[in-house]
PDB file of C-alpha atoms in Angstrom:
ATOM      1  CA  MET A  28     -24.752  -2.991   2.343  1.00 56.00           C
ATOM      2  CA  GLU A  29     -22.475  -3.242   5.307  1.00 78.00           C
ATOM      3  CA  ARG A  30     -18.898  -2.388   4.630  1.00 85.00           C
ATOM      4  CA  VAL A  31     -15.849  -2.593   6.846  1.00 92.00           C
ATOM      5  CA  PRO A  32     -14.086   0.792   6.929  1.00 93.00           C
ATOM      6  CA  VAL A  33     -10.402   1.031   6.072  1.00 95.00           C
ATOM      7  CA  LEU A  34      -8.726   3.818   8.056  1.00 95.00           C
ATOM      8  CA  LYS A  35      -5.390   5.374   7.197  1.00 95.00           C
ATOM      9  CA  ILE A  36      -3.218   6.203  10.193  1.00 93.00           C
ATOM     10  CA  GLY A  37       0.292   7.382   9.457  1.00 90.00           C
ATOM     11  CA  ASP A  38       2.019   4.760   7.342  1.00 91.00           C
ATOM     12  CA  PHE A  39      -0.560   2.081   8.087  1.00 94.00           C
ATOM     13  CA  LEU A  40      -4.048   1.073   7.176  1.00 96.00           C
ATOM     14  CA  LEU A  41      -6.251  -0.068  10.024  1.00 96.00           C
ATOM     15  CA  VAL A  42      -9.212  -2.387   9.648  1.00 96.00           C
ATOM     16  CA  SER A  43     -11.343  -3.163  12.665  1.00 94.00           C
ATOM     17  CA  ILE A  44     -13.529  -6.179  12.002  1.00 94.00           C
ATOM     18  CA  GLN A  45     -16.732  -6.106  14.009  1.00 91.00           C
ATOM     19  CA  VAL A  46     -19.434  -7.533  11.798  1.00 87.00           C
ATOM     20  CA  ASP A  47     -19.982 -11.119  10.744  1.00 84.00           C
ATOM     21  CA  MET A  48     -17.821 -11.786   7.735  1.00 86.00           C
ATOM     22  CA  GLU A  49     -20.277 -12.881   5.109  1.00 87.00           C
ATOM     23  CA  ASP A  50     -18.989 -13.673   1.678  1.00 88.00           C
ATOM     24  CA  GLN A  51     -19.927 -10.362   0.115  1.00 91.00           C
ATOM     25  CA  ILE A  52     -18.504  -8.258   2.936  1.00 91.00           C
ATOM     26  CA  ALA A  53     -15.236 -10.184   2.872  1.00 92.00           C
ATOM     27  CA  LEU A  54     -14.855  -9.723  -0.891  1.00 92.00           C
ATOM     28  CA  GLN A  55     -15.681  -6.027  -0.603  1.00 94.00           C
ATOM     29  CA  LEU A  56     -13.095  -5.643   2.149  1.00 95.00           C
ATOM     30  CA  GLN A  57     -10.392  -7.309   0.055  1.00 94.00           C
ATOM     31  CA  GLU A  58     -11.217  -4.989  -2.818  1.00 95.00           C
ATOM     32  CA  ASP A  59     -11.376  -1.822  -0.690  1.00 95.00           C
ATOM     33  CA  LEU A  60      -8.186  -2.699   1.108  1.00 96.00           C
ATOM     34  CA  SER A  61      -6.138  -3.419  -1.993  1.00 96.00           C
ATOM     35  CA  GLU A  62      -7.398  -0.215  -3.611  1.00 96.00           C
ATOM     36  CA  ARG A  63      -6.428   1.794  -0.537  1.00 96.00           C
ATOM     37  CA  ILE A  64      -2.963   0.213  -0.399  1.00 96.00           C
ATOM     38  CA  VAL A  65      -2.313   1.261  -3.988  1.00 96.00           C
ATOM     39  CA  GLN A  66      -3.884   4.683  -3.482  1.00 95.00           C
ATOM     40  CA  THR A  67      -1.982   5.532  -0.303  1.00 95.00           C
ATOM     41  CA  GLY A  68       1.236   3.605  -0.891  1.00 95.00           C
ATOM     42  CA  VAL A  69       1.392   2.375   2.691  1.00 95.00           C
ATOM     43  CA  HIS A  70       3.549  -0.585   3.652  1.00 93.00           C
ATOM     44  CA  GLY A  71       1.528  -1.983   6.517  1.00 95.00           C
ATOM     45  CA  VAL A  72      -1.968  -3.249   7.241  1.00 96.00           C
ATOM     46  CA  ILE A  73      -3.270  -3.827  10.755  1.00 97.00           C
ATOM     47  CA  ILE A  74      -6.377  -5.932  11.178  1.00 96.00           C
ATOM     48  CA  ASP A  75      -8.007  -5.699  14.571  1.00 96.00           C
ATOM     49  CA  ILE A  76     -10.171  -8.639  15.597  1.00 95.00           C
ATOM     50  CA  THR A  77     -10.878  -7.641  19.213  1.00 93.00           C
ATOM     51  CA  ALA A  78     -14.579  -7.789  18.484  1.00 92.00           C
ATOM     52  CA  LEU A  79     -14.566 -11.324  17.113  1.00 91.00           C
ATOM     53  CA  ASP A  80     -15.706 -14.102  19.435  1.00 90.00           C
ATOM     54  CA  ILE A  81     -15.034 -16.751  16.858  1.00 87.00           C
ATOM     55  CA  VAL A  82     -12.462 -17.139  14.105  1.00 89.00           C
ATOM     56  CA  ASP A  83     -13.580 -20.044  11.947  1.00 87.00           C
ATOM     57  CA  SER A  84     -11.903 -21.446   8.871  1.00 87.00           C
ATOM     58  CA  PHE A  85     -13.686 -18.937   6.626  1.00 89.00           C
ATOM     59  CA  VAL A  86     -12.394 -15.940   8.558  1.00 90.00           C
ATOM     60  CA  GLY A  87      -8.982 -17.573   8.858  1.00 89.00           C
ATOM     61  CA  ARG A  88      -8.821 -18.034   5.098  1.00 89.00           C
ATOM     62  CA  MET A  89     -10.000 -14.469   4.532  1.00 91.00           C
ATOM     63  CA  LEU A  90      -7.209 -13.147   6.754  1.00 92.00           C
ATOM     64  CA  SER A  91      -4.658 -15.274   4.882  1.00 91.00           C
ATOM     65  CA  THR A  92      -5.967 -14.022   1.539  1.00 92.00           C
ATOM     66  CA  ILE A  93      -5.792 -10.413   2.652  1.00 94.00           C
ATOM     67  CA  ALA A  94      -2.232 -10.947   3.861  1.00 93.00           C
ATOM     68  CA  ALA A  95      -1.277 -12.534   0.541  1.00 93.00           C
ATOM     69  CA  ILE A  96      -2.852  -9.743  -1.527  1.00 94.00           C
ATOM     70  CA  SER A  97      -1.192  -7.073   0.612  1.00 94.00           C
ATOM     71  CA  LYS A  98       2.151  -8.833   0.304  1.00 93.00           C
ATOM     72  CA  VAL A  99       1.929  -8.666  -3.487  1.00 95.00           C
ATOM     73  CA  LEU A 100       1.232  -4.935  -3.118  1.00 95.00           C
ATOM     74  CA  ASP A 101       4.313  -4.578  -0.887  1.00 93.00           C
ATOM     75  CA  ALA A 102       2.468  -4.248   2.409  1.00 94.00           C
ATOM     76  CA  GLU A 103       2.848  -6.426   5.501  1.00 93.00           C
ATOM     77  CA  THR A 104      -0.213  -7.578   7.417  1.00 94.00           C
ATOM     78  CA  VAL A 105      -0.485  -7.932  11.179  1.00 96.00           C
ATOM     79  CA  VAL A 106      -3.532  -9.289  12.954  1.00 96.00           C
ATOM     80  CA  VAL A 107      -3.999  -7.774  16.414  1.00 96.00           C
ATOM     81  CA  GLY A 108      -6.378  -8.065  19.349  1.00 94.00           C
ATOM     82  CA  MET A 109      -6.994 -11.790  19.208  1.00 94.00           C
ATOM     83  CA  ARG A 110      -8.793 -12.971  22.314  1.00 93.00           C
ATOM     84  CA  PRO A 111      -7.253 -15.791  24.334  1.00 93.00           C
ATOM     85  CA  ALA A 112     -10.331 -17.962  23.710  1.00 92.00           C
ATOM     86  CA  VAL A 113      -9.997 -17.415  19.953  1.00 92.00           C
ATOM     87  CA  ALA A 114      -6.339 -18.438  20.047  1.00 91.00           C
ATOM     88  CA  ILE A 115      -7.203 -21.590  21.993  1.00 91.00           C
ATOM     89  CA  THR A 116      -9.961 -22.524  19.546  1.00 88.00           C
ATOM     90  CA  LEU A 117      -7.719 -21.927  16.544  1.00 87.00           C
ATOM     91  CA  VAL A 118      -5.124 -24.322  17.879  1.00 88.00           C
ATOM     92  CA  GLU A 119      -7.710 -26.893  18.936  1.00 88.00           C
ATOM     93  CA  LEU A 120      -9.265 -26.809  15.485  1.00 85.00           C
ATOM     94  CA  GLY A 121      -5.843 -27.147  13.915  1.00 85.00           C
ATOM     95  CA  LEU A 122      -6.318 -23.944  11.937  1.00 82.00           C
ATOM     96  CA  SER A 123      -3.111 -22.176  11.161  1.00 79.00           C
ATOM     97  CA  LEU A 124      -3.106 -18.591  10.047  1.00 82.00           C
ATOM     98  CA  ASN A 125      -0.793 -18.997   7.088  1.00 75.00           C
ATOM     99  CA  GLY A 126       1.523 -16.102   6.429  1.00 76.00           C
ATOM    100  CA  ILE A 127      -0.071 -13.949   9.080  1.00 87.00           C
ATOM    101  CA  ARG A 128       1.851 -12.138  11.765  1.00 92.00           C
ATOM    102  CA  THR A 129       0.086 -11.390  15.004  1.00 94.00           C
ATOM    103  CA  ALA A 130       0.591  -8.863  17.763  1.00 95.00           C
ATOM    104  CA  LEU A 131      -1.128  -8.233  21.070  1.00 95.00           C
ATOM    105  CA  ASN A 132      -2.635  -4.859  20.262  1.00 94.00           C
ATOM    106  CA  VAL A 133      -2.579  -2.088  17.669  1.00 95.00           C
ATOM    107  CA  GLU A 134       0.455  -0.352  19.151  1.00 94.00           C
ATOM    108  CA  ARG A 135       2.547  -3.526  19.219  1.00 95.00           C
ATOM    109  CA  GLY A 136       1.368  -4.208  15.683  1.00 95.00           C
ATOM    110  CA  MET A 137       2.608  -0.794  14.603  1.00 94.00           C
ATOM    111  CA  GLU A 138       5.970  -1.459  16.230  1.00 94.00           C
ATOM    112  CA  LEU A 139       6.212  -4.826  14.505  1.00 94.00           C
ATOM    113  CA  LEU A 140       5.460  -3.290  11.115  1.00 93.00           C
ATOM    114  CA  ALA A 141       7.925  -0.459  11.628  1.00 92.00           C
ATOM    115  CA  ARG A 142      10.640  -2.957  12.590  1.00 92.00           C
ATOM    116  CA  ALA A 143       9.842  -5.225   9.654  1.00 88.00           C
ATOM    117  CA  ARG A 144      10.087  -2.236   7.350  1.00 86.00           C
ATOM    118  CA  GLU A 145      13.479  -1.238   8.715  1.00 88.00           C
ATOM    119  CA  GLU A 146      14.829  -4.737   8.241  1.00 87.00           C
ATOM    120  CA  GLU A 147      13.527  -4.774   4.698  1.00 83.00           C
ATOM    121  CA  ASP A 148      15.180  -1.440   3.989  1.00 84.00           C
ATOM    122  CA  LEU A 149      18.478  -2.920   5.193  1.00 86.00           C
ATOM    123  CA  LEU A 150      18.096  -5.844   2.816  1.00 84.00           C
ATOM    124  CA  ASP A 151      17.042  -3.552  -0.008  1.00 76.00           C
ATOM    125  CA  GLY A 152      18.944  -4.071  -3.187  1.00 62.00           C
ATOM    126  CA  GLU A 153      19.499  -7.751  -2.638  1.00 60.00           C
ATOM    127  CA  ASP A 154      17.699 -10.194  -4.830  1.00 52.00           C
ATOM    128  CA  ASP A 155      14.589 -11.604  -3.174  1.00 50.00           C
ATOM    129  CA  ASP A 156      13.961 -14.220  -5.814  1.00 50.00           C
ATOM    130  CA  GLU A 157      14.468 -17.519  -4.078  1.00 49.00           C
ATOM    131  CA  GLN A 158      13.533 -19.827  -6.912  1.00 51.00           C
ATOM    132  CA  PRO A 159      16.639 -20.709  -8.825  1.00 49.00           C
ATOM    133  CA  ALA A 160      16.071 -22.022 -12.314  1.00 48.00           C
ATOM    134  CA  GLU A 161      16.998 -25.651 -11.864  1.00 50.00           C
ATOM    135  CA  ASP A 162      17.781 -26.350 -15.473  1.00 53.00           C
ATOM    136  CA  GLY A 163      20.416 -23.680 -15.427  1.00 47.00           C
ATOM    137  CA  THR A 164      18.710 -21.255 -17.777  1.00 49.00           C
ATOM    138  CA  ALA A 165      18.868 -17.700 -16.602  1.00 48.00           C
ATOM    139  CA  VAL A 166      15.647 -15.736 -16.578  1.00 47.00           C
ATOM    140  CA  THR A 167      16.278 -12.115 -17.251  1.00 47.00           C
ATOM    141  CA  SER A 168      13.617  -9.588 -16.464  1.00 44.00           C
TER     142      SER A 168
ATOM    143  CA  MET B 127     -23.027  -9.517  23.201  1.00 56.00           C
ATOM    144  CA  GLU B 128     -21.638  -7.238  20.603  1.00 78.00           C
ATOM    145  CA  ARG B 129     -19.164  -4.717  21.849  1.00 85.00           C
ATOM    146  CA  VAL B 130     -17.458  -1.852  20.059  1.00 92.00           C
ATOM    147  CA  PRO B 131     -13.676  -2.132  20.476  1.00 93.00           C
ATOM    148  CA  VAL B 132     -11.681   0.786  21.848  1.00 95.00           C
ATOM    149  CA  LEU B 133      -8.193   0.886  20.324  1.00 96.00           C
ATOM    150  CA  LYS B 134      -5.266   2.824  21.746  1.00 95.00           C
ATOM    151  CA  ILE B 135      -3.058   4.455  19.131  1.00 93.00           C
ATOM    152  CA  GLY B 136      -0.343   6.745  20.416  1.00 90.00           C
ATOM    153  CA  ASP B 137      -1.961   9.430  22.543  1.00 91.00           C
ATOM    154  CA  PHE B 138      -5.458   8.713  21.266  1.00 94.00           C
ATOM    155  CA  LEU B 139      -8.233   6.224  21.626  1.00 96.00           C
ATOM    156  CA  LEU B 140      -9.947   5.186  18.423  1.00 96.00           C
ATOM    157  CA  VAL B 141     -13.469   3.879  18.209  1.00 96.00           C
ATOM    158  CA  SER B 142     -14.826   2.712  14.870  1.00 94.00           C
ATOM    159  CA  ILE B 143     -18.588   2.400  15.004  1.00 94.00           C
ATOM    160  CA  GLN B 144     -19.904  -0.205  12.595  1.00 91.00           C
ATOM    161  CA  VAL B 145     -22.815  -1.906  14.299  1.00 87.00           C
ATOM    162  CA  ASP B 146     -26.268  -0.538  14.991  1.00 84.00           C
ATOM    163  CA  MET B 147     -26.135   1.409  18.195  1.00 86.00           C
ATOM    164  CA  GLU B 148     -28.688  -0.278  20.388  1.00 87.00           C
ATOM    165  CA  ASP B 149     -29.154   0.962  23.897  1.00 88.00           C
ATOM    166  CA  GLN B 150     -27.057  -1.699  25.554  1.00 91.00           C
ATOM    167  CA  ILE B 151     -24.143  -1.406  23.124  1.00 91.00           C
ATOM    168  CA  ALA B 152     -24.097   2.380  23.479  1.00 92.00           C
ATOM    169  CA  LEU B 153     -24.028   2.165  27.278  1.00 92.00           C
ATOM    170  CA  GLN B 154     -21.301  -0.471  27.171  1.00 93.00           C
ATOM    171  CA  LEU B 155     -19.260   1.722  24.837  1.00 95.00           C
ATOM    172  CA  GLN B 156     -19.564   4.732  27.148  1.00 94.00           C
ATOM    173  CA  GLU B 157     -18.405   2.595  30.051  1.00 95.00           C
ATOM    174  CA  ASP B 158     -15.520   0.945  28.173  1.00 95.00           C
ATOM    175  CA  LEU B 159     -14.366   4.250  26.751  1.00 96.00           C
ATOM    176  CA  SER B 160     -14.352   6.124  30.051  1.00 95.00           C
ATOM    177  CA  GLU B 161     -12.517   3.240  31.726  1.00 96.00           C
ATOM    178  CA  ARG B 162      -9.897   3.235  28.974  1.00 96.00           C
ATOM    179  CA  ILE B 163      -9.437   7.017  29.189  1.00 96.00           C
ATOM    180  CA  VAL B 164      -8.706   6.739  32.901  1.00 96.00           C
ATOM    181  CA  GLN B 165      -6.538   3.646  32.462  1.00 95.00           C
ATOM    182  CA  THR B 166      -4.417   5.056  29.630  1.00 95.00           C
ATOM    183  CA  GLY B 167      -4.460   8.753  30.496  1.00 95.00           C
ATOM    184  CA  VAL B 168      -4.952   9.816  26.888  1.00 95.00           C
ATOM    185  CA  HIS B 169      -6.209  13.266  26.001  1.00 93.00           C
ATOM    186  CA  GLY B 170      -8.033  12.518  22.788  1.00 95.00           C
ATOM    187  CA  VAL B 171     -10.800  10.276  21.508  1.00 96.00           C
ATOM    188  CA  ILE B 172     -11.480   9.750  17.817  1.00 97.00           C
ATOM    189  CA  ILE B 173     -14.811   8.260  16.815  1.00 96.00           C
ATOM    190  CA  ASP B 174     -14.980   7.013  13.263  1.00 96.00           C
ATOM    191  CA  ILE B 175     -18.453   6.822  11.735  1.00 95.00           C
ATOM    192  CA  THR B 176     -17.477   5.976   8.146  1.00 93.00           C
ATOM    193  CA  ALA B 177     -19.614   2.856   8.325  1.00 92.00           C
ATOM    194  CA  LEU B 178     -22.774   4.641   9.430  1.00 91.00           C
ATOM    195  CA  ASP B 179     -25.407   5.326   6.785  1.00 90.00           C
ATOM    196  CA  ILE B 180     -27.650   7.107   9.214  1.00 87.00           C
ATOM    197  CA  VAL B 181     -27.013   9.261  12.253  1.00 89.00           C
ATOM    198  CA  ASP B 182     -30.349   9.687  14.004  1.00 87.00           C
ATOM    199  CA  SER B 183     -31.084  11.597  17.180  1.00 87.00           C
ATOM    200  CA  PHE B 184     -30.195   8.594  19.333  1.00 89.00           C
ATOM    201  CA  VAL B 185     -26.730   8.242  17.832  1.00 90.00           C
ATOM    202  CA  GLY B 186     -26.310  12.021  17.874  1.00 89.00           C
ATOM    203  CA  ARG B 187     -27.127  12.108  21.571  1.00 89.00           C
ATOM    204  CA  MET B 188     -24.805   9.194  22.247  1.00 91.00           C
ATOM    205  CA  LEU B 189     -21.935  11.025  20.531  1.00 92.00           C
ATOM    206  CA  SER B 190     -22.676  14.151  22.564  1.00 91.00           C
ATOM    207  CA  THR B 191     -22.749  12.135  25.780  1.00 92.00           C
ATOM    208  CA  ILE B 192     -19.449  10.463  24.983  1.00 94.00           C
ATOM    209  CA  ALA B 193     -17.905  13.858  24.226  1.00 93.00           C
ATOM    210  CA  ALA B 194     -19.212  15.238  27.518  1.00 93.00           C
ATOM    211  CA  ILE B 195     -17.955  12.279  29.567  1.00 94.00           C
ATOM    212  CA  SER B 196     -14.538  12.428  27.862  1.00 94.00           C
ATOM    213  CA  LYS B 197     -14.359  16.169  28.502  1.00 93.00           C
ATOM    214  CA  VAL B 198     -14.824  15.604  32.225  1.00 94.00           C
ATOM    215  CA  LEU B 199     -11.986  13.087  32.044  1.00 95.00           C
ATOM    216  CA  ASP B 200      -9.800  15.680  30.289  1.00 93.00           C
ATOM    217  CA  ALA B 201     -10.018  14.196  26.796  1.00 94.00           C
ATOM    218  CA  GLU B 202     -11.257  15.905  23.630  1.00 93.00           C
ATOM    219  CA  THR B 203     -13.542  14.059  21.237  1.00 94.00           C
ATOM    220  CA  VAL B 204     -13.458  14.305  17.460  1.00 96.00           C
ATOM    221  CA  VAL B 205     -15.938  12.571  15.189  1.00 96.00           C
ATOM    222  CA  VAL B 206     -14.426  11.640  11.838  1.00 96.00           C
ATOM    223  CA  GLY B 207     -15.491  10.018   8.591  1.00 95.00           C
ATOM    224  CA  MET B 208     -18.983  11.452   8.365  1.00 94.00           C
ATOM    225  CA  ARG B 209     -20.494  10.796   4.957  1.00 93.00           C
ATOM    226  CA  PRO B 210     -21.816  13.741   2.957  1.00 93.00           C
ATOM    227  CA  ALA B 211     -25.314  12.237   2.995  1.00 92.00           C
ATOM    228  CA  VAL B 212     -25.192  11.950   6.779  1.00 92.00           C
ATOM    229  CA  ALA B 213     -24.153  15.593   7.123  1.00 91.00           C
ATOM    230  CA  ILE B 214     -27.007  16.680   4.853  1.00 91.00           C
ATOM    231  CA  THR B 215     -29.553  14.645   6.799  1.00 88.00           C
ATOM    232  CA  LEU B 216     -28.287  15.985  10.127  1.00 87.00           C
ATOM    233  CA  VAL B 217     -28.786  19.559   8.980  1.00 88.00           C
ATOM    234  CA  GLU B 218     -32.150  18.826   7.389  1.00 88.00           C
ATOM    235  CA  LEU B 219     -33.368  17.188  10.589  1.00 85.00           C
ATOM    236  CA  GLY B 220     -32.107  20.132  12.592  1.00 85.00           C
ATOM    237  CA  LEU B 221     -29.914  17.878  14.717  1.00 82.00           C
ATOM    238  CA  SER B 222     -26.863  19.602  16.045  1.00 79.00           C
ATOM    239  CA  LEU B 223     -23.975  17.627  17.428  1.00 82.00           C
ATOM    240  CA  ASN B 224     -23.529  19.591  20.611  1.00 75.00           C
ATOM    241  CA  GLY B 225     -19.979  19.970  21.819  1.00 76.00           C
ATOM    242  CA  ILE B 226     -18.619  17.672  19.144  1.00 87.00           C
ATOM    243  CA  ARG B 227     -15.732  18.545  16.891  1.00 92.00           C
ATOM    244  CA  THR B 228     -15.579  16.901  13.500  1.00 94.00           C
ATOM    245  CA  ALA B 229     -12.789  16.205  11.030  1.00 95.00           C
ATOM    246  CA  LEU B 230     -12.712  14.668   7.576  1.00 95.00           C
ATOM    247  CA  ASN B 231     -10.738  11.535   8.434  1.00 94.00           C
ATOM    248  CA  VAL B 232      -8.720   9.937  11.214  1.00 95.00           C
ATOM    249  CA  GLU B 233      -5.485  11.704  10.296  1.00 94.00           C
ATOM    250  CA  ARG B 234      -7.088  15.170  10.282  1.00 95.00           C
ATOM    251  CA  GLY B 235      -8.755  14.252  13.547  1.00 95.00           C
ATOM    252  CA  MET B 236      -5.374  13.408  15.053  1.00 94.00           C
ATOM    253  CA  GLU B 237      -3.987  16.745  13.850  1.00 94.00           C
ATOM    254  CA  LEU B 238      -6.954  18.585  15.318  1.00 94.00           C
ATOM    255  CA  LEU B 239      -6.504  16.889  18.686  1.00 93.00           C
ATOM    256  CA  ALA B 240      -2.760  17.530  18.723  1.00 92.00           C
ATOM    257  CA  ARG B 241      -3.347  21.213  17.953  1.00 92.00           C
ATOM    258  CA  ALA B 242      -6.111  21.510  20.552  1.00 87.00           C
ATOM    259  CA  ARG B 243      -3.761  19.985  23.094  1.00 86.00           C
ATOM    260  CA  GLU B 244      -0.990  22.440  22.280  1.00 88.00           C
ATOM    261  CA  GLU B 245      -3.336  25.384  22.618  1.00 87.00           C
ATOM    262  CA  GLU B 246      -4.545  24.074  25.916  1.00 83.00           C
ATOM    263  CA  ASP B 247      -0.986  23.733  27.142  1.00 83.00           C
ATOM    264  CA  LEU B 248      -0.378  27.366  26.209  1.00 85.00           C
ATOM    265  CA  LEU B 249      -3.457  28.476  28.121  1.00 83.00           C
ATOM    266  CA  ASP B 250      -2.566  26.272  31.051  1.00 75.00           C
ATOM    267  CA  GLY B 251      -2.810  28.076  34.313  1.00 62.00           C
ATOM    268  CA  GLU B 252      -5.215  30.714  33.023  1.00 60.00           C
ATOM    269  CA  ASP B 253      -8.817  30.689  34.087  1.00 53.00           C
ATOM    270  CA  ASP B 254     -11.082  29.153  31.457  1.00 49.00           C
ATOM    271  CA  ASP B 255     -14.279  30.490  32.972  1.00 50.00           C
ATOM    272  CA  GLU B 256     -15.761  32.708  30.279  1.00 49.00           C
ATOM    273  CA  GLN B 257     -18.964  33.718  31.980  1.00 51.00           C
ATOM    274  CA  PRO B 258     -18.436  37.093  33.598  1.00 49.00           C
ATOM    275  CA  ALA B 259     -20.774  37.840  36.431  1.00 48.00           C
ATOM    276  CA  GLU B 260     -22.854  40.705  35.018  1.00 50.00           C
ATOM    277  CA  ASP B 261     -23.895  42.136  38.311  1.00 53.00           C
ATOM    278  CA  GLY B 262     -20.308  42.767  39.181  1.00 47.00           C
ATOM    279  CA  THR B 263     -19.973  40.158  41.862  1.00 49.00           C
ATOM    280  CA  ALA B 264     -16.866  38.122  41.543  1.00 48.00           C
ATOM    281  CA  VAL B 265     -17.212  34.395  41.687  1.00 47.00           C
ATOM    282  CA  THR B 266     -14.189  32.825  43.230  1.00 47.00           C
ATOM    283  CA  SER B 267     -13.577  29.167  42.817  1.00 44.00           C
TER     284      SER B 267
END
């Protein structure tokens, strides 16, 4: 079975998507990626889509899911290498990449992640929980 | 047409091979890679073959050719992520990866390239020609 490799580079994981994202491959990638995030303790994931001619709603949803999973595991996701034609199509189709940051190329993506990490470190210690209990009961954890 | 992306990361170019290396794709990759080496002025190329189940003589030759081209353009090539089964098959088939360095994963490959670069800097200025003329004639270049 085809499998998309997850490469560790410094404090990031890099995934370069080149094959057609069939259901099974996408699921396997989500699994591999989340395992590697836990295993390596990285705080950033870069997904390169230079090779993709088309980003349809399935791929878009997959990217959003990966970003959401990574977020839960305390890692930010950046999608890099999107072709101009892909960007145009995305907008024309009205597809929005929910919760996904983008950058022009891998290096800019790395910069973005490093900056995001620094900002987060600055905010560290503050409470991130933004859902106040409306009935006034305090939830202690 | 499918095309293998060449990613610039720091002082290296990274190529992750995931698709079957047909003739046309291999040629395109050689062209893209050599153009990027010249364009970016990097001194190292890392080729990740984690996704490959099989390295046959065609792929082996392609890797050797890429290494040779990069060498001429003053960049070292390291192949990383070879699976144990691939290594076993290579040896059993008697295929040798001529002029190719290997490393376990991308990070070790980056270390190897950085070290190779340092050594080269130390030797800089000395003559690398290691073939002494046995008949005593000096070859000046």
